[in-house]
Structure formats: structure tokens, C-alpha cells
PDB file of C-alpha atoms and ligand atoms in Angstrom:
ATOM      1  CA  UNK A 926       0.000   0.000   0.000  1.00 61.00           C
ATOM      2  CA  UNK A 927       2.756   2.304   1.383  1.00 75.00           C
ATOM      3  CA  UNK A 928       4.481   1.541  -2.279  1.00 82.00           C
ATOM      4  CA  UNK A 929       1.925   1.947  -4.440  1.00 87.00           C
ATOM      5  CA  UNK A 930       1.314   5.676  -2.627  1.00 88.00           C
ATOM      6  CA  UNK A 931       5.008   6.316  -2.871  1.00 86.00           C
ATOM      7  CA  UNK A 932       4.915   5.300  -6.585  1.00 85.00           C
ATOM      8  CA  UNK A 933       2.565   7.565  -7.515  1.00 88.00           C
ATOM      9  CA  UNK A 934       4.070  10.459  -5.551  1.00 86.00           C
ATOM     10  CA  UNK A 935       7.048   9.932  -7.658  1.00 82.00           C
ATOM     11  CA  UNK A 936       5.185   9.749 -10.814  1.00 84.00           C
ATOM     12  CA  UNK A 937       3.382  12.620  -9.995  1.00 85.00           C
ATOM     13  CA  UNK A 938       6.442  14.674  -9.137  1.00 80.00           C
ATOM     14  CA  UNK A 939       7.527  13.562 -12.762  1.00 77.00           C
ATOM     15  CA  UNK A 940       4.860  14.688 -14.234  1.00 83.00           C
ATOM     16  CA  UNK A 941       4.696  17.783 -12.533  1.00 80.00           C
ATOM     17  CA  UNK A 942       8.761  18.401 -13.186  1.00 78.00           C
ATOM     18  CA  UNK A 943       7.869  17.862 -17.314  1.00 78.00           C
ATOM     19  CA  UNK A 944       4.766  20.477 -17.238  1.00 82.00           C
ATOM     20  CA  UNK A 945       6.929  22.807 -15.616  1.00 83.00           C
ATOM     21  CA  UNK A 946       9.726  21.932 -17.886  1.00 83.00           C
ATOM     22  CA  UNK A 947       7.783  22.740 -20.662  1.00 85.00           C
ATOM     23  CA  UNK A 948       6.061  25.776 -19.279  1.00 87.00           C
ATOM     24  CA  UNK A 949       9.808  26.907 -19.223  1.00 87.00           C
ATOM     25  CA  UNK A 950      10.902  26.258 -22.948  1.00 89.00           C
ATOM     26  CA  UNK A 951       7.791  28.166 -24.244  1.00 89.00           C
ATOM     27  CA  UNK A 952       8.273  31.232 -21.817  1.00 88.00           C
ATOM     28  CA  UNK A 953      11.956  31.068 -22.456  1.00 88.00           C
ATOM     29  CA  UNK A 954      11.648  30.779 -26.800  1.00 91.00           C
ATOM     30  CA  UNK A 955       8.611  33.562 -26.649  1.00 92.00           C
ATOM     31  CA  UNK A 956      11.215  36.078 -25.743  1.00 89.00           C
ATOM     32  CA  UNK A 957      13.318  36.102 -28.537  1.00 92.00           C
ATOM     33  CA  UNK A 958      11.159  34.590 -31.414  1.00 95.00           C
ATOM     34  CA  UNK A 959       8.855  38.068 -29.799  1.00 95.00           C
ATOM     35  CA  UNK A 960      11.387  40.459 -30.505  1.00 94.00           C
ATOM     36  CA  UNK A 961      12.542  38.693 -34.360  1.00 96.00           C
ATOM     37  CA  UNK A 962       8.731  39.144 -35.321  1.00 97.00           C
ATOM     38  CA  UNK A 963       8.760  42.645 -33.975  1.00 96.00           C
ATOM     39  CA  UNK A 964      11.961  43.871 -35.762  1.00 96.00           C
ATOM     40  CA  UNK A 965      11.572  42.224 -39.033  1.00 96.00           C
ATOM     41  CA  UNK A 966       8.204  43.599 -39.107  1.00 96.00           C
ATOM     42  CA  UNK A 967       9.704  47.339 -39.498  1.00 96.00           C
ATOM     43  CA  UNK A 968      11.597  46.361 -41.877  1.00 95.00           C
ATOM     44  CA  UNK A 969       9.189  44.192 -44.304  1.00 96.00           C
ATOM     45  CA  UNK A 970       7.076  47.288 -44.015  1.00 95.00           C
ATOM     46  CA  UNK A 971       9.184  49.939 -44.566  1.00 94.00           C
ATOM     47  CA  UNK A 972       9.414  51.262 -41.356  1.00 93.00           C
ATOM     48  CA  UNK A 973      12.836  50.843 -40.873  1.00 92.00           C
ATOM     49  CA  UNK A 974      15.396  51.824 -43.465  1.00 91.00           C
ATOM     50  CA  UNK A 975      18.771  52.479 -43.741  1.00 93.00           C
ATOM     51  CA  UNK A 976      21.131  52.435 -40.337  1.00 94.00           C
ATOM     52  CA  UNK A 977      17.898  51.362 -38.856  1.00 93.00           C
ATOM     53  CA  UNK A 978      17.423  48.695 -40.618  1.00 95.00           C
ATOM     54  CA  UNK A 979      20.936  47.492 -40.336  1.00 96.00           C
ATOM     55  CA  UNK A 980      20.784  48.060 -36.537  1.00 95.00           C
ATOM     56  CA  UNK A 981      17.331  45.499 -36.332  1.00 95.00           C
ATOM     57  CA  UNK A 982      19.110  42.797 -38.762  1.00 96.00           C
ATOM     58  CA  UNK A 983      21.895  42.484 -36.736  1.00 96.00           C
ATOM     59  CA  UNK A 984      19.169  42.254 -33.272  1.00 95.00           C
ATOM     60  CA  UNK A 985      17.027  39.900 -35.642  1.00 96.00           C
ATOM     61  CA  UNK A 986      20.766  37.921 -35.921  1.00 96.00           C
ATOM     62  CA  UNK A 987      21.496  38.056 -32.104  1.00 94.00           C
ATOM     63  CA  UNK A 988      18.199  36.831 -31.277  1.00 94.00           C
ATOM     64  CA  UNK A 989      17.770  34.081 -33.790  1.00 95.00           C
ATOM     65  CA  UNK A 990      21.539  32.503 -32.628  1.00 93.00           C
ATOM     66  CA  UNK A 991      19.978  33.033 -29.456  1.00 91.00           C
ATOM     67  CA  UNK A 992      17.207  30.359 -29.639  1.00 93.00           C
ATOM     68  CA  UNK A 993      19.268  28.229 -31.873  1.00 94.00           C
ATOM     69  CA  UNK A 994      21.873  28.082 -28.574  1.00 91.00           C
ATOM     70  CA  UNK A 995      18.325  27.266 -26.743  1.00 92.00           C
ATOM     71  CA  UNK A 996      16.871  24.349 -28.961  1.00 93.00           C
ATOM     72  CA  UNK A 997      20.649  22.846 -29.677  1.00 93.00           C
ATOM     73  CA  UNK A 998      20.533  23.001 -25.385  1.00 93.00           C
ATOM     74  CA  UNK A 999      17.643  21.847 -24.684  1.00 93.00           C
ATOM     75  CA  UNK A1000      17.678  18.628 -27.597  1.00 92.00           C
ATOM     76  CA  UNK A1001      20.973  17.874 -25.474  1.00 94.00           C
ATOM     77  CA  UNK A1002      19.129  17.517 -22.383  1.00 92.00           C
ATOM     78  CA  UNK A1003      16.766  15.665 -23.384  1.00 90.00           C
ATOM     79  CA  UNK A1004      19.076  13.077 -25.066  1.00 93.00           C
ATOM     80  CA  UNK A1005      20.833  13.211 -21.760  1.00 93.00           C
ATOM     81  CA  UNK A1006      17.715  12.427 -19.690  1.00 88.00           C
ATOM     82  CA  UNK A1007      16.544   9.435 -21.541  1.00 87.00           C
ATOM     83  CA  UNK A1008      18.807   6.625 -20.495  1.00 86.00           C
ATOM     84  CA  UNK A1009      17.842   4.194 -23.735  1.00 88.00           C
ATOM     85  CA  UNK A1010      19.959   6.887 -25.606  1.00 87.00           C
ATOM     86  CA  UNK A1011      23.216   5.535 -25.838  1.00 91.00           C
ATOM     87  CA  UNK A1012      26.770   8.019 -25.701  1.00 93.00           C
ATOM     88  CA  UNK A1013      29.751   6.819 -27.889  1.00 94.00           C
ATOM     89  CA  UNK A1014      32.685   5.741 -26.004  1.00 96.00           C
ATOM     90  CA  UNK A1015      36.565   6.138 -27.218  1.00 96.00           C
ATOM     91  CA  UNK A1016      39.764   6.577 -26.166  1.00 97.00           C
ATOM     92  CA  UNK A1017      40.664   9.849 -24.971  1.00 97.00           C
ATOM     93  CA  UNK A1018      44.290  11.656 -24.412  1.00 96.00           C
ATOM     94  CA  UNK A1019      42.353  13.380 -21.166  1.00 97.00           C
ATOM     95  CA  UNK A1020      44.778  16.216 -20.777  1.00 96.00           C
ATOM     96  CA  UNK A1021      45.277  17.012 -24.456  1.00 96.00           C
ATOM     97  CA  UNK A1022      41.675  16.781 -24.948  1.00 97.00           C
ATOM     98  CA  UNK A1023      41.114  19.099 -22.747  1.00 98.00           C
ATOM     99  CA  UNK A1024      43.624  21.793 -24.149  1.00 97.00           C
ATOM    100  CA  UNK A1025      42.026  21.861 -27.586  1.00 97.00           C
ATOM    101  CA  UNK A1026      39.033  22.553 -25.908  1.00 98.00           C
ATOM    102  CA  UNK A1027      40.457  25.403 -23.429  1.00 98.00           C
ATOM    103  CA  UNK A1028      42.702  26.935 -26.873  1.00 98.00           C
ATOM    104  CA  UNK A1029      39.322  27.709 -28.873  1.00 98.00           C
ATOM    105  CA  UNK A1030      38.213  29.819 -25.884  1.00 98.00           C
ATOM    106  CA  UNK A1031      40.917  32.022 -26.095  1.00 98.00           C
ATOM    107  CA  UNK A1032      39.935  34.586 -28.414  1.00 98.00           C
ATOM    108  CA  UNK A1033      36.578  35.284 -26.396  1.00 97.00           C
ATOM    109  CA  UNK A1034      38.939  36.099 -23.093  1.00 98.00           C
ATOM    110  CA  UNK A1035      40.677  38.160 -25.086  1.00 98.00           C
ATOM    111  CA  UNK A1036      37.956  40.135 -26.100  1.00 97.00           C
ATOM    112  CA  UNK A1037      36.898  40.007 -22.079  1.00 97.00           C
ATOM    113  CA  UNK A1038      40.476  40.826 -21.233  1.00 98.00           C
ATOM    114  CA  UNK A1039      40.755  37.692 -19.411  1.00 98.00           C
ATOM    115  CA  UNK A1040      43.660  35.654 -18.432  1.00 98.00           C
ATOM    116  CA  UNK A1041      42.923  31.958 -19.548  1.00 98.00           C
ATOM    117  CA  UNK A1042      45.562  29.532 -18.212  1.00 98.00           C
ATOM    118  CA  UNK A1043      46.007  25.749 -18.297  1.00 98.00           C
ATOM    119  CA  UNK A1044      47.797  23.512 -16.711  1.00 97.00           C
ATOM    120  CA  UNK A1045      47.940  19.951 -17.073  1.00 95.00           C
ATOM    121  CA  UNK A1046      49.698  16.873 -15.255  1.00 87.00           C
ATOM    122  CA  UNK A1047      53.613  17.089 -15.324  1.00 81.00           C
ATOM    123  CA  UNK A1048      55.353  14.959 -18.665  1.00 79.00           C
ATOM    124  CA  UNK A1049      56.704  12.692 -16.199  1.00 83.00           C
ATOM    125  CA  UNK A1050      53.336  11.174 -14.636  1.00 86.00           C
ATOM    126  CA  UNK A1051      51.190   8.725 -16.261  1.00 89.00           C
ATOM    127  CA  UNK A1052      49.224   9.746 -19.131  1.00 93.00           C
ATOM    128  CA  UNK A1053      44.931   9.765 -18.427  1.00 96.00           C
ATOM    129  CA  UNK A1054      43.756   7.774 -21.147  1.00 96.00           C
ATOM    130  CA  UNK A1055      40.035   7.328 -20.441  1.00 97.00           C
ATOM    131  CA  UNK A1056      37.328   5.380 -22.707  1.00 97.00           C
ATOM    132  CA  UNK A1057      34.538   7.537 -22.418  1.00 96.00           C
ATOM    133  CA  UNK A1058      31.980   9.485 -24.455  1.00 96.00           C
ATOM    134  CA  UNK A1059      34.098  13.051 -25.517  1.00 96.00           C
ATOM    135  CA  UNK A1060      31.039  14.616 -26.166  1.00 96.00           C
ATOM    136  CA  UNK A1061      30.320  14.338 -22.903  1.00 97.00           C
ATOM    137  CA  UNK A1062      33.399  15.727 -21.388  1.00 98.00           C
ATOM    138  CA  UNK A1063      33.554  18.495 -24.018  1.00 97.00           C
ATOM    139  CA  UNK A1064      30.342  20.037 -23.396  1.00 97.00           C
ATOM    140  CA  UNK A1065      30.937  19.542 -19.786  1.00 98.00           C
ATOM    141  CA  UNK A1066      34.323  21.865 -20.181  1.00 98.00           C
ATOM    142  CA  UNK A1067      32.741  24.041 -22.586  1.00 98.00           C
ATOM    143  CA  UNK A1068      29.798  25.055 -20.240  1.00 97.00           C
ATOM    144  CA  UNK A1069      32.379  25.504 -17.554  1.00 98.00           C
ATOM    145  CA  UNK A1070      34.843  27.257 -19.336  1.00 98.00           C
ATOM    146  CA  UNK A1071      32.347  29.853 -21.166  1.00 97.00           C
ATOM    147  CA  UNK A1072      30.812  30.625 -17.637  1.00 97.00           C
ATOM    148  CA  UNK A1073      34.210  30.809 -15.644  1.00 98.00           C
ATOM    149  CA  UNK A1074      35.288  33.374 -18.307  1.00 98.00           C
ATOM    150  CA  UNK A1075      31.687  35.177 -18.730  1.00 96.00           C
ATOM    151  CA  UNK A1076      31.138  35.599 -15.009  1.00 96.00           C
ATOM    152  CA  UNK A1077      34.546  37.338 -14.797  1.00 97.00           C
ATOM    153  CA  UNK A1078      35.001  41.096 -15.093  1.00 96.00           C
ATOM    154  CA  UNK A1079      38.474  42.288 -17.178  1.00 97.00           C
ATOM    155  CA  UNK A1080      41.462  42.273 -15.628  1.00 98.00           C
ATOM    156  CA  UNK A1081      40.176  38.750 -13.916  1.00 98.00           C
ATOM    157  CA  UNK A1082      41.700  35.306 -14.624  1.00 98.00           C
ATOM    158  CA  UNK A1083      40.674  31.603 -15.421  1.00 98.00           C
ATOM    159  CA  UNK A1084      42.477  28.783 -14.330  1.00 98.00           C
ATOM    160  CA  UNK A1085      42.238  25.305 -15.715  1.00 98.00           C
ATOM    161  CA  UNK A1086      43.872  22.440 -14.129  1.00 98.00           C
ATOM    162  CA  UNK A1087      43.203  18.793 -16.167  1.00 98.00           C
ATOM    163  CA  UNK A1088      45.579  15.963 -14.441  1.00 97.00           C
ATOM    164  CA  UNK A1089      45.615  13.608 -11.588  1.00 95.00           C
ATOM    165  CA  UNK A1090      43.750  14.436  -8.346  1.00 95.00           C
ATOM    166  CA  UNK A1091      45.704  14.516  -4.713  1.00 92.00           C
ATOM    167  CA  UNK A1092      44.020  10.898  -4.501  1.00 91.00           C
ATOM    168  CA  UNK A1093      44.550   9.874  -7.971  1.00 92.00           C
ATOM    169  CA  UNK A1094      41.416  10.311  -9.901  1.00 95.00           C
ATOM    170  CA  UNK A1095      41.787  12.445 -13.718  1.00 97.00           C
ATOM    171  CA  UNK A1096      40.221  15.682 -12.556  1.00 98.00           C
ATOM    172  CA  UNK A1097      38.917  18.938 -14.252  1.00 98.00           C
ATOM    173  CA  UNK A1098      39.308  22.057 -12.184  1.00 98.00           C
ATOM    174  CA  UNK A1099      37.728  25.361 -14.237  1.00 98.00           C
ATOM    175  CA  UNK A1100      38.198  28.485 -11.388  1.00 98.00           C
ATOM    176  CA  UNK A1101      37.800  32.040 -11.758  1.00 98.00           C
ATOM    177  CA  UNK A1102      37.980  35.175 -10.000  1.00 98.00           C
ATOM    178  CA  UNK A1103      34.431  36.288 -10.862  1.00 97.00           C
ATOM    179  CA  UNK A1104      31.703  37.488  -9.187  1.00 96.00           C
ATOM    180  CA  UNK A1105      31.411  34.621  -7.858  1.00 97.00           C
ATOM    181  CA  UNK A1106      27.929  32.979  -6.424  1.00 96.00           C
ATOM    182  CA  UNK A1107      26.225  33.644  -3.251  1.00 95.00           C
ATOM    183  CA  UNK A1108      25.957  30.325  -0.939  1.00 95.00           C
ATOM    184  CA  UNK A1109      22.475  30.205  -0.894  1.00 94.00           C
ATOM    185  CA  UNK A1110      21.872  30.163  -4.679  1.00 94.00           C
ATOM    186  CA  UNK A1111      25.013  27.849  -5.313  1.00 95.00           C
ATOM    187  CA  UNK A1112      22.329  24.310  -4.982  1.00 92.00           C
ATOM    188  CA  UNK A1113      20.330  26.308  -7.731  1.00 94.00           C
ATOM    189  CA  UNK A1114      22.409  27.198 -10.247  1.00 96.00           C
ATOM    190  CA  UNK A1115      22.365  23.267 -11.254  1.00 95.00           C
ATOM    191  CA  UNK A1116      18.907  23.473 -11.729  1.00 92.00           C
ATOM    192  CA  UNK A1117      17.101  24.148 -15.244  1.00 91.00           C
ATOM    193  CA  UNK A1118      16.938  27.622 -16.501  1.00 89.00           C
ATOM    194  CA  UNK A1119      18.004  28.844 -13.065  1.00 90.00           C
ATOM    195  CA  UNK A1120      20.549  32.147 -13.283  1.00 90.00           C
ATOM    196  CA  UNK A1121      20.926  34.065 -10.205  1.00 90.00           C
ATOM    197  CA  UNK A1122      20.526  37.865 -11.660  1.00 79.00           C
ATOM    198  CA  UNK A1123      17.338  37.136 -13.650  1.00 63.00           C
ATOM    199  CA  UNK A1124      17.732  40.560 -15.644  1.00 51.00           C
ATOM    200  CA  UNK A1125      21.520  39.836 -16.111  1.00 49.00           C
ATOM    201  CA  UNK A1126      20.241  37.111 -19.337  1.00 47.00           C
ATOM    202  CA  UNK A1127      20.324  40.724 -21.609  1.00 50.00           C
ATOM    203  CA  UNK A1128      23.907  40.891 -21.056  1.00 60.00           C
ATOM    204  CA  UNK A1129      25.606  37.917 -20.799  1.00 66.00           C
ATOM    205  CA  UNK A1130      22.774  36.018 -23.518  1.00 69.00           C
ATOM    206  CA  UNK A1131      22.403  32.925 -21.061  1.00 80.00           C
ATOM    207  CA  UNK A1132      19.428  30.857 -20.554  1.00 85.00           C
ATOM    208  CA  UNK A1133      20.612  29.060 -17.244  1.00 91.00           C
ATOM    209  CA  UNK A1134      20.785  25.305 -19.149  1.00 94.00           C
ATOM    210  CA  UNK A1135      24.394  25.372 -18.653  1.00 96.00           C
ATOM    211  CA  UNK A1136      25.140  24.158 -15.530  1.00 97.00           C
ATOM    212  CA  UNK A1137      22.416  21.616 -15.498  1.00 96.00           C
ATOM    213  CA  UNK A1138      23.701  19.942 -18.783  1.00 97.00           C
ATOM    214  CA  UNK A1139      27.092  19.718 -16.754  1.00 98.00           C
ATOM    215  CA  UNK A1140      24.942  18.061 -13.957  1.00 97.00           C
ATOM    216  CA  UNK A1141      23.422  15.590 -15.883  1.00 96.00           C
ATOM    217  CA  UNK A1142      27.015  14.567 -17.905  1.00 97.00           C
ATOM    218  CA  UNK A1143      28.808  13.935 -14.865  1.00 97.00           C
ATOM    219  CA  UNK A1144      25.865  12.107 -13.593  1.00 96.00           C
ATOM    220  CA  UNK A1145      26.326   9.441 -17.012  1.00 96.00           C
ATOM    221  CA  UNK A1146      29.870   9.636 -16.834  1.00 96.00           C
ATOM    222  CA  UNK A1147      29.801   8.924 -12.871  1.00 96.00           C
ATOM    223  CA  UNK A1148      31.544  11.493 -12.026  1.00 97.00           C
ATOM    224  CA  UNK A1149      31.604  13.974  -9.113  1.00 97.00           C
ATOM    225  CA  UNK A1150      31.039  17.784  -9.019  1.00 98.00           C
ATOM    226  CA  UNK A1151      32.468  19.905  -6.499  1.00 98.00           C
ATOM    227  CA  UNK A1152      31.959  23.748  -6.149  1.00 98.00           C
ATOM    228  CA  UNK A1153      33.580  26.086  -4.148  1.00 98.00           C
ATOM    229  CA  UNK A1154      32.260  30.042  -4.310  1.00 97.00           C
ATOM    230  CA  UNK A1155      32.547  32.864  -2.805  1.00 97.00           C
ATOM    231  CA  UNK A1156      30.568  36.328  -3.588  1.00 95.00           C
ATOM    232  CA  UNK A1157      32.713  38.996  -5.000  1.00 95.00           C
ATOM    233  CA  UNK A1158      36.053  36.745  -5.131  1.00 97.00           C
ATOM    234  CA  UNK A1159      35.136  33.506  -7.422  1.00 97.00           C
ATOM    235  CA  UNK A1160      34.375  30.210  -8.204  1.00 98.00           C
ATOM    236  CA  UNK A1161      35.952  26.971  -8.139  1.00 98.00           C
ATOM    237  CA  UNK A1162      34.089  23.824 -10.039  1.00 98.00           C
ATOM    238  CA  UNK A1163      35.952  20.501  -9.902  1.00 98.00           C
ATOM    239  CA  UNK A1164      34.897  17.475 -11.573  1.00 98.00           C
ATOM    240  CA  UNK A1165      36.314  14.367 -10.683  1.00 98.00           C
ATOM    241  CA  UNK A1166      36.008  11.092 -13.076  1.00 96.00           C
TER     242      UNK A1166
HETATM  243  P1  ATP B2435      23.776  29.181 -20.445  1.00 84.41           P
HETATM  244  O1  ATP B2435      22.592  28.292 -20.625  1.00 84.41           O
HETATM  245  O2  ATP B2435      24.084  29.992 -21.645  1.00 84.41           O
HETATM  246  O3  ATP B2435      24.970  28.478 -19.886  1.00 84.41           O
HETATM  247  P2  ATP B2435      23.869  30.550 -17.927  1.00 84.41           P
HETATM  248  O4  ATP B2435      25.359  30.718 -17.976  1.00 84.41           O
HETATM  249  O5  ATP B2435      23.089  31.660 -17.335  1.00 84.41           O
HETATM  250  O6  ATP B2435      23.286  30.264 -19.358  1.00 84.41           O
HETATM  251  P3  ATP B2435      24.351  28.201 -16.289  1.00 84.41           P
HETATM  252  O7  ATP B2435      25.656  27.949 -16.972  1.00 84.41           O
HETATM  253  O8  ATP B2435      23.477  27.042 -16.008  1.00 84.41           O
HETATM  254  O9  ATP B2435      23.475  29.234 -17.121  1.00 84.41           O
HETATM  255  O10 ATP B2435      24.620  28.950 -14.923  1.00 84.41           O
HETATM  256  C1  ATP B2435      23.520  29.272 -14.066  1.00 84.41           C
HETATM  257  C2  ATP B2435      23.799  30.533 -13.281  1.00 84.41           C
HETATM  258  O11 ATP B2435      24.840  30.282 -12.326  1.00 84.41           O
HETATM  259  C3  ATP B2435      24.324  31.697 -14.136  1.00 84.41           C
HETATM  260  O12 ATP B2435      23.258  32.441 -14.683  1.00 84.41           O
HETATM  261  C4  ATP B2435      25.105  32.501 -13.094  1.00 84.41           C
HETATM  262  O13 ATP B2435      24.200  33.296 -12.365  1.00 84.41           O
HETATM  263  C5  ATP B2435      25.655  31.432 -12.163  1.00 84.41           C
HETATM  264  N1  ATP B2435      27.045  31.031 -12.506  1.00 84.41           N
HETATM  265  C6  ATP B2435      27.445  29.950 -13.196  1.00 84.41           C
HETATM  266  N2  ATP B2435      28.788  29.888 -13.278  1.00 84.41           N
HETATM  267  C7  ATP B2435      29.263  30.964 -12.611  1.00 84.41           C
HETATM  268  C8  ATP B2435      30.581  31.451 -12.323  1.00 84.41           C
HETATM  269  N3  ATP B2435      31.686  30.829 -12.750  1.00 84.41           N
HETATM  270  N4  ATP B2435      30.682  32.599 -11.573  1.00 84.41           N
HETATM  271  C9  ATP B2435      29.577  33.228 -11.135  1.00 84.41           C
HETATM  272  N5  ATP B2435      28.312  32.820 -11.378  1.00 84.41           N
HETATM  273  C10 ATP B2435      28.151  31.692 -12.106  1.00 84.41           C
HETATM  274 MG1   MG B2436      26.463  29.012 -18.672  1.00 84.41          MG
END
């Protein structure tokens, strides 16, 4: 009896956590498709010529890479959530993976005026070869990566560390000195479209999937997440396989 009442708490928790889920995606793709319509309207109708009209393309642009972001997010969560999809495994170079990936981010902290450092395990220790799924670990680093480097004013820095762990597990440690993320928000930020300045989605373009997609990798790839923040000073996320 007890089960069957617990079963269908669960199920209706599910069911609850889709509706709300999809609630979400609607809300969150009404925004920009609202603001496409709206622009490209002045121009089809004449409204808007010229430096105008130039100005509104490029928002029209902005906004449509926007939701494409969105969709290409949200189709990877919900490949990630259905366990009967299955994630290609190879052999990965761990550390050297992880370099390609940290090298194409360095022309956005440039642009940020960001120091972006790496540091892998010395030549002399053991190489990490891991069979795995690299998709997985490479959108992990990439959502880590892009934040640790977005959340950071200029003049800040970002430091990567991919190697062994003090107890020898391959780890992935992304830290910044950023604004960091107040301790009562930092069980949130793993949830679904959760950002903790709600109007700051204007400026930095996020939609708060990031984090969660990290959430649910680690989960398939058993792997451990570790955060360490503090307000005004920066964040440390560790990953350990
Ligand atoms: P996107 O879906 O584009 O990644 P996002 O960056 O807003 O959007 P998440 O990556 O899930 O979403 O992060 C959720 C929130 O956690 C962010 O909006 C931000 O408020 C906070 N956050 C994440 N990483 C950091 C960081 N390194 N420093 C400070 N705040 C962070
Ligand atoms: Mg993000």
C-alpha cells in the first residue's frame, strides 16, 4: 500500500517536473522569437530603413543565434535524460583533450580581457587515457569554461587544471575570480533555466541550461562535481572522473 502511494508520488512529481519543464521552454523561446517578429516587421514594411534597418538585422541575428543556442541546449538535455539513448565511447588523451578545448576559448577572453591559463599533469606522470563518451566531457568543459570566463570582469583570470587528483582520480578544475555565487543560490544554479541575476540574461545572452547539462554529464559519466564560491572573489568547479 505504502508503495503503491510512494509510486505515484514519484510519478506525480515527474509529471509535474515535465509540465513545468515545458512551461519553461515556451516562456523562455517567446522572448526572442517576440522580438525577431517585432523587428523584421519594421523592416518588411518599410518602417525601418537604412542604419535602422541594419541596426534590427543584426538584433534579428542576435536573437535568432539566441534560440538556436536554446533548442541545440535543450535537444541535449533531453538526449541526456533518456537513459535508452546511448553516448559513444573512445579513447581519450584526457589532458590534451582538454587543451584543444580550453585553446578555442581564447579569443573570447581576449575580447573580455581575461587571463585563460592551463595547466595539465607534469610529462613525467602517467598519461589519463580514459574510454569515455568526448562529447560528454567536451560540453561539460565548454559550459564551464564559457561561464568561468563570462562571469569574470576584465582584468580577472581563469584557471584550468586537467591531471591527476591529490588521490589519484583524472580531474577537471575550471576556477575564476568572478563574481562569484552567493551560498544560498550555489544548490540552484544546477537546476534548469536557473541564473541568479534574472535581468543579467540581456547581457551575458544565457538561458541558465548550462550548468544543469554539466549536472546531468557527470551524472552518465559517474563522475563527481564539487563547487567552491565565494561572492565577489570567485568560483571553483571541480569534476572528478
Ligand atoms: P547558459 O545556458 O548559456 O549556460 P547561464 O550561464 O546563465 O546560461 P548556467 O551555466 O546554467 O546558465 O549557470 C547558471 C547561473 O549560475 C548563471 O546564470 C550565473 O548566475 C551562475 N554562474 C554559473 N557559473 C558561474 C561562475 N563561474 N561565476 C559566477 N556565477 C556563475
Ligand atoms: Mg552558462
Amino acid at each position: 500500500m505504502n508503495d503503491n502511494r510512494e509510486k505515484e508520488r514519484l510519478e506525480r512529481e515527474a509529471e509535474n517536473a515535465r509540465i513545468n519543464f515545458s512551461a519553461n521552454v515556451t516562456h523562455q523561446l517567446k522572448t526572442p522569437l517576440h522580438a525577431i517578429s517585432g523587428y523584421s516587421e519594421l523592416i518588411a514594411n518599410g518602417m525601418a530603413t537604412g542604419d535602422d534597418a541594419r541596426k534590427f538585422g543584426f538584433r534579428i541575428h542576435m536573437e535568432a543565434q539566441r534560440t538556436l543556442d536554446m533548442v541545440n541546449d535543450i535537444l541535449t538535455l533531453s538526449k541526456l535524460d533518456d537513459y535508452a539513448e546511448m553516448f559513444n565511447e573512445e579513447e581519450i588523451d584526457f589532458c590534451s583533450f582538454i587543451c584543444s578545448i580550453v585553446t578555442s576559448f581564447k579569443t573570447m577572453a581576449e575580447m573580455k580581457g581575461v587571463l585563460l591559463e592551463l595547466k595539465t599533469s607534469e610529462p613525467d606522470e602517467e598519461k589519463i587515457i580514459m574510454h569515455v563518451s568526448s562529447k560528454l566531457i567536451r560540453g561539460i568543459t565548454e559550459c564551464l569554461v564559457d561561464n568561468a570566463i563570462k562571469y569574470t570582469g576584465s582584468g580577472g583570470s581563469v584557471n584550468v587544471y586537467a591531471g591527476w587528483s591529490e588521490n589519484s582520480r583524472p580531474v577537471l578544475v575550471v576556477k575564476d575570480t568572478g563574481i562569484g555565487i552567493p551560498q544560498d543560490e550555489q544548490e540552484n544554479v544546477f537546476q534548469r533555466f536557473y541564473r541568479v541575476e534574472k535581468s543579467a540574461s540581456s547581457k551575458t545572452g544565457g538561458t541558465g541550461l548550462g550548468l544543469t547539462i554539466v549536472k546531468q554529464s557527470a551524472k552518465r559519466l559517474g563522475a563527481e562535481i564539487q563547487m567552491k564560491s565565494t561572492l565577489g572573489e570567485g568560483t571553483e568547479i571541480k569534476i572528478l572522473f
